[in-house]
């Protein structure tokens, strides 16, 4: 309703401003001071262990953000922490998958710049144009979620979108 009444640009602008203020105040490290861990990473490590014990496959996704939000990460100096977070998640998944013939956890990264994340936002005052993939920079629409799921669960590459999303594994 808001998109139809006020246009997408105003939703993007409002969220961009909120995100910039909030992210500028955030710590620039993903770890507790003086450590190489955090309570959130510890919780995830425990979740992976439970999945391993219960023989449950855990599918994790690094969210697909619009380029507006990725640019905010750069502007407030959070890009290095964002990249370190992805490396930390990859290490946790690798640790959880060791000594297993079948992986217990899979990590997919849909972040980054691509045709979806760079979808053009309508101009200010344009209340008629709609965008297909996003509500605003931090929330994508169901259609993009379906593309992500199709990519993640394509069998033998059939139906996978090779231009979008990558399964992260250690180097």
mmCIF file of C-alpha atoms in Angstrom:
data_model
loop_
_atom_site.group_PDB
_atom_site.id
_atom_site.type_symbol
_atom_site.label_atom_id
_atom_site.label_comp_id
_atom_site.label_asym_id
_atom_site.label_seq_id
_atom_site.Cartn_x
_atom_site.Cartn_y
_atom_site.Cartn_z
ATOM 1 C CA UNK A 1 0.000 0.000 0.000
ATOM 2 C CA UNK A 2 2.752 2.474 0.883
ATOM 3 C CA UNK A 3 4.545 1.770 -2.409
ATOM 4 C CA UNK A 4 1.339 2.501 -4.353
ATOM 5 C CA UNK A 5 0.483 5.642 -2.378
ATOM 6 C CA UNK A 6 3.911 7.197 -1.934
ATOM 7 C CA UNK A 7 6.201 5.412 -4.381
ATOM 8 C CA UNK A 8 9.194 3.157 -3.915
ATOM 9 C CA UNK A 9 11.753 5.966 -3.830
ATOM 10 C CA UNK A 10 10.423 7.350 -0.568
ATOM 11 C CA UNK A 11 10.545 3.880 1.021
ATOM 12 C CA UNK A 12 14.133 3.410 -0.136
ATOM 13 C CA UNK A 13 15.165 6.895 1.013
ATOM 14 C CA UNK A 14 13.589 6.471 4.459
ATOM 15 C CA UNK A 15 15.212 3.056 4.980
ATOM 16 C CA UNK A 16 18.572 4.290 3.610
ATOM 17 C CA UNK A 17 18.597 7.131 6.134
ATOM 18 C CA UNK A 18 17.624 4.832 9.027
ATOM 19 C CA UNK A 19 20.268 2.277 8.054
ATOM 20 C CA UNK A 20 23.015 4.870 7.711
ATOM 21 C CA UNK A 21 22.302 6.274 11.193
ATOM 22 C CA UNK A 22 22.074 2.842 12.813
ATOM 23 C CA UNK A 23 25.087 1.294 11.080
ATOM 24 C CA UNK A 24 27.318 4.303 11.702
ATOM 25 C CA UNK A 25 26.969 3.633 15.457
ATOM 26 C CA UNK A 26 27.733 -0.089 15.230
ATOM 27 C CA UNK A 27 31.061 -1.613 16.246
ATOM 28 C CA UNK A 28 33.411 -2.142 13.325
ATOM 29 C CA UNK A 29 34.318 -5.670 14.448
ATOM 30 C CA UNK A 30 32.224 -8.826 14.558
ATOM 31 C CA UNK A 31 34.150 -10.142 17.581
ATOM 32 C CA UNK A 32 34.081 -9.314 21.270
ATOM 33 C CA UNK A 33 37.024 -7.093 22.175
ATOM 34 C CA UNK A 34 40.207 -9.116 22.532
ATOM 35 C CA UNK A 35 38.656 -12.368 21.267
ATOM 36 C CA UNK A 36 38.066 -14.228 18.012
ATOM 37 C CA UNK A 37 34.415 -15.022 18.722
ATOM 38 C CA UNK A 38 31.069 -13.482 19.569
ATOM 39 C CA UNK A 39 27.921 -14.678 21.298
ATOM 40 C CA UNK A 40 26.135 -14.840 17.918
ATOM 41 C CA UNK A 41 28.873 -17.032 16.411
ATOM 42 C CA UNK A 42 28.815 -19.223 19.522
ATOM 43 C CA UNK A 43 25.050 -19.717 19.108
ATOM 44 C CA UNK A 44 25.500 -20.628 15.459
ATOM 45 C CA UNK A 45 28.270 -23.090 16.349
ATOM 46 C CA UNK A 46 25.854 -24.739 18.802
ATOM 47 C CA UNK A 47 23.094 -24.873 16.179
ATOM 48 C CA UNK A 48 25.418 -26.591 13.714
ATOM 49 C CA UNK A 49 26.429 -29.104 16.397
ATOM 50 C CA UNK A 50 22.772 -29.914 17.136
ATOM 51 C CA UNK A 51 22.092 -30.362 13.415
ATOM 52 C CA UNK A 52 25.102 -32.675 13.136
ATOM 53 C CA UNK A 53 23.938 -34.748 16.116
ATOM 54 C CA UNK A 54 20.359 -34.944 14.816
ATOM 55 C CA UNK A 55 21.445 -35.524 11.192
ATOM 56 C CA UNK A 56 19.652 -32.408 10.013
ATOM 57 C CA UNK A 57 20.964 -30.453 7.038
ATOM 58 C CA UNK A 58 21.161 -26.753 7.834
ATOM 59 C CA UNK A 59 20.831 -24.343 4.910
ATOM 60 C CA UNK A 60 22.121 -20.867 5.729
ATOM 61 C CA UNK A 61 21.812 -17.781 3.577
ATOM 62 C CA UNK A 62 23.712 -14.532 3.526
ATOM 63 C CA UNK A 63 20.932 -12.134 2.717
ATOM 64 C CA UNK A 64 20.565 -10.462 -0.636
ATOM 65 C CA UNK A 65 20.718 -6.735 -0.049
ATOM 66 C CA UNK A 66 19.989 -4.023 -2.577
ATOM 67 C CA UNK A 67 23.032 -2.037 -3.727
ATOM 68 C CA UNK A 68 21.783 0.915 -1.653
ATOM 69 C CA UNK A 69 22.474 -1.058 1.513
ATOM 70 C CA UNK A 70 25.792 -2.415 0.257
ATOM 71 C CA UNK A 71 26.865 1.162 -0.424
ATOM 72 C CA UNK A 72 25.846 2.071 3.122
ATOM 73 C CA UNK A 73 28.153 -0.676 4.431
ATOM 74 C CA UNK A 74 30.986 0.984 2.496
ATOM 75 C CA UNK A 75 30.066 4.507 3.597
ATOM 76 C CA UNK A 76 30.046 3.693 7.322
ATOM 77 C CA UNK A 77 33.207 1.542 7.140
ATOM 78 C CA UNK A 78 31.416 -1.767 7.803
ATOM 79 C CA UNK A 79 32.536 -3.509 4.612
ATOM 80 C CA UNK A 80 35.620 -5.128 6.235
ATOM 81 C CA UNK A 81 33.434 -6.459 9.078
ATOM 82 C CA UNK A 82 30.865 -7.736 6.547
ATOM 83 C CA UNK A 83 33.598 -9.633 4.705
ATOM 84 C CA UNK A 84 35.076 -10.975 7.965
ATOM 85 C CA UNK A 85 31.615 -12.129 9.029
ATOM 86 C CA UNK A 86 31.302 -14.135 5.808
ATOM 87 C CA UNK A 87 34.729 -15.705 6.417
ATOM 88 C CA UNK A 88 33.764 -16.547 10.018
ATOM 89 C CA UNK A 89 30.520 -18.196 8.864
ATOM 90 C CA UNK A 90 32.429 -20.180 6.243
ATOM 91 C CA UNK A 91 34.878 -21.417 8.901
ATOM 92 C CA UNK A 92 32.008 -22.447 11.217
ATOM 93 C CA UNK A 93 30.308 -24.382 8.426
ATOM 94 C CA UNK A 94 33.586 -26.060 7.521
ATOM 95 C CA UNK A 95 34.195 -27.050 11.157
ATOM 96 C CA UNK A 96 30.673 -28.461 11.415
ATOM 97 C CA UNK A 97 31.069 -30.462 8.213
ATOM 98 C CA UNK A 98 34.402 -32.082 9.058
ATOM 99 C CA UNK A 99 34.372 -35.855 9.352
ATOM 100 C CA UNK A 100 30.991 -36.092 7.630
ATOM 101 C CA UNK A 101 30.457 -37.776 4.274
ATOM 102 C CA UNK A 102 27.444 -35.541 3.693
ATOM 103 C CA UNK A 103 27.647 -31.879 4.734
ATOM 104 C CA UNK A 104 25.566 -30.958 7.764
ATOM 105 C CA UNK A 105 25.563 -27.271 6.852
ATOM 106 C CA UNK A 106 25.538 -25.348 3.596
ATOM 107 C CA UNK A 107 26.199 -21.632 3.353
ATOM 108 C CA UNK A 108 24.932 -19.626 0.406
ATOM 109 C CA UNK A 109 26.006 -16.050 -0.272
ATOM 110 C CA UNK A 110 23.516 -13.959 -2.218
ATOM 111 C CA UNK A 111 25.050 -10.630 -1.261
ATOM 112 C CA UNK A 112 26.909 -8.564 -3.793
ATOM 113 C CA UNK A 113 26.301 -6.486 -6.855
ATOM 114 C CA UNK A 114 24.310 -8.098 -9.664
ATOM 115 C CA UNK A 115 21.272 -7.530 -11.859
ATOM 116 C CA UNK A 116 18.927 -8.045 -8.899
ATOM 117 C CA UNK A 117 20.706 -5.856 -6.344
ATOM 118 C CA UNK A 118 21.180 -3.011 -8.787
ATOM 119 C CA UNK A 119 17.530 -2.827 -9.820
ATOM 120 C CA UNK A 120 16.733 0.816 -10.578
ATOM 121 C CA UNK A 121 14.728 2.623 -7.923
ATOM 122 C CA UNK A 122 12.039 4.908 -9.407
ATOM 123 C CA UNK A 123 12.694 8.650 -9.327
ATOM 124 C CA UNK A 124 11.391 10.867 -6.507
ATOM 125 C CA UNK A 125 7.694 11.579 -6.981
ATOM 126 C CA UNK A 126 7.178 8.580 -9.276
ATOM 127 C CA UNK A 127 4.227 6.769 -7.730
ATOM 128 C CA UNK A 128 3.396 4.646 -10.758
ATOM 129 C CA UNK A 129 6.613 2.706 -11.388
ATOM 130 C CA UNK A 130 7.062 -0.496 -9.458
ATOM 131 C CA UNK A 131 10.203 -2.488 -8.910
ATOM 132 C CA UNK A 132 10.104 -6.230 -9.194
ATOM 133 C CA UNK A 133 12.622 -7.515 -6.651
ATOM 134 C CA UNK A 134 12.563 -5.200 -3.576
ATOM 135 C CA UNK A 135 10.290 -3.324 -1.218
ATOM 136 C CA UNK A 136 13.269 -1.264 -0.059
ATOM 137 C CA UNK A 137 17.026 -1.868 0.282
ATOM 138 C CA UNK A 138 16.844 -4.358 3.137
ATOM 139 C CA UNK A 139 13.729 -6.320 2.166
ATOM 140 C CA UNK A 140 13.356 -8.251 -1.041
ATOM 141 C CA UNK A 141 10.089 -9.519 -2.458
ATOM 142 C CA UNK A 142 8.850 -13.091 -2.625
ATOM 143 C CA UNK A 143 9.849 -13.339 -6.307
ATOM 144 C CA UNK A 144 13.530 -12.870 -5.428
ATOM 145 C CA UNK A 145 13.238 -15.313 -2.532
ATOM 146 C CA UNK A 146 11.944 -17.880 -4.989
ATOM 147 C CA UNK A 147 14.946 -17.297 -7.277
ATOM 148 C CA UNK A 148 17.232 -17.818 -4.274
ATOM 149 C CA UNK A 149 15.489 -21.063 -3.302
ATOM 150 C CA UNK A 150 15.610 -22.299 -6.877
ATOM 151 C CA UNK A 151 19.343 -21.626 -6.958
ATOM 152 C CA UNK A 152 19.975 -23.314 -3.601
ATOM 153 C CA UNK A 153 17.927 -26.429 -4.243
ATOM 154 C CA UNK A 154 18.484 -27.005 -7.960
ATOM 155 C CA UNK A 155 19.404 -30.629 -8.556
ATOM 156 C CA UNK A 156 22.600 -31.231 -10.532
ATOM 157 C CA UNK A 157 22.599 -27.621 -11.670
ATOM 158 C CA UNK A 158 19.205 -27.878 -13.398
ATOM 159 C CA UNK A 159 17.271 -24.718 -12.777
ATOM 160 C CA UNK A 160 20.161 -23.016 -10.996
ATOM 161 C CA UNK A 161 20.781 -19.376 -11.732
ATOM 162 C CA UNK A 162 24.518 -19.380 -12.349
ATOM 163 C CA UNK A 163 24.607 -15.581 -12.269
ATOM 164 C CA UNK A 164 23.249 -15.372 -8.745
ATOM 165 C CA UNK A 165 24.347 -16.840 -5.439
ATOM 166 C CA UNK A 166 27.337 -18.942 -4.570
ATOM 167 C CA UNK A 167 27.846 -21.681 -2.036
ATOM 168 C CA UNK A 168 30.703 -20.613 0.229
ATOM 169 C CA UNK A 169 33.399 -23.128 1.062
ATOM 170 C CA UNK A 170 36.871 -22.660 2.532
ATOM 171 C CA UNK A 171 39.705 -21.960 0.130
#
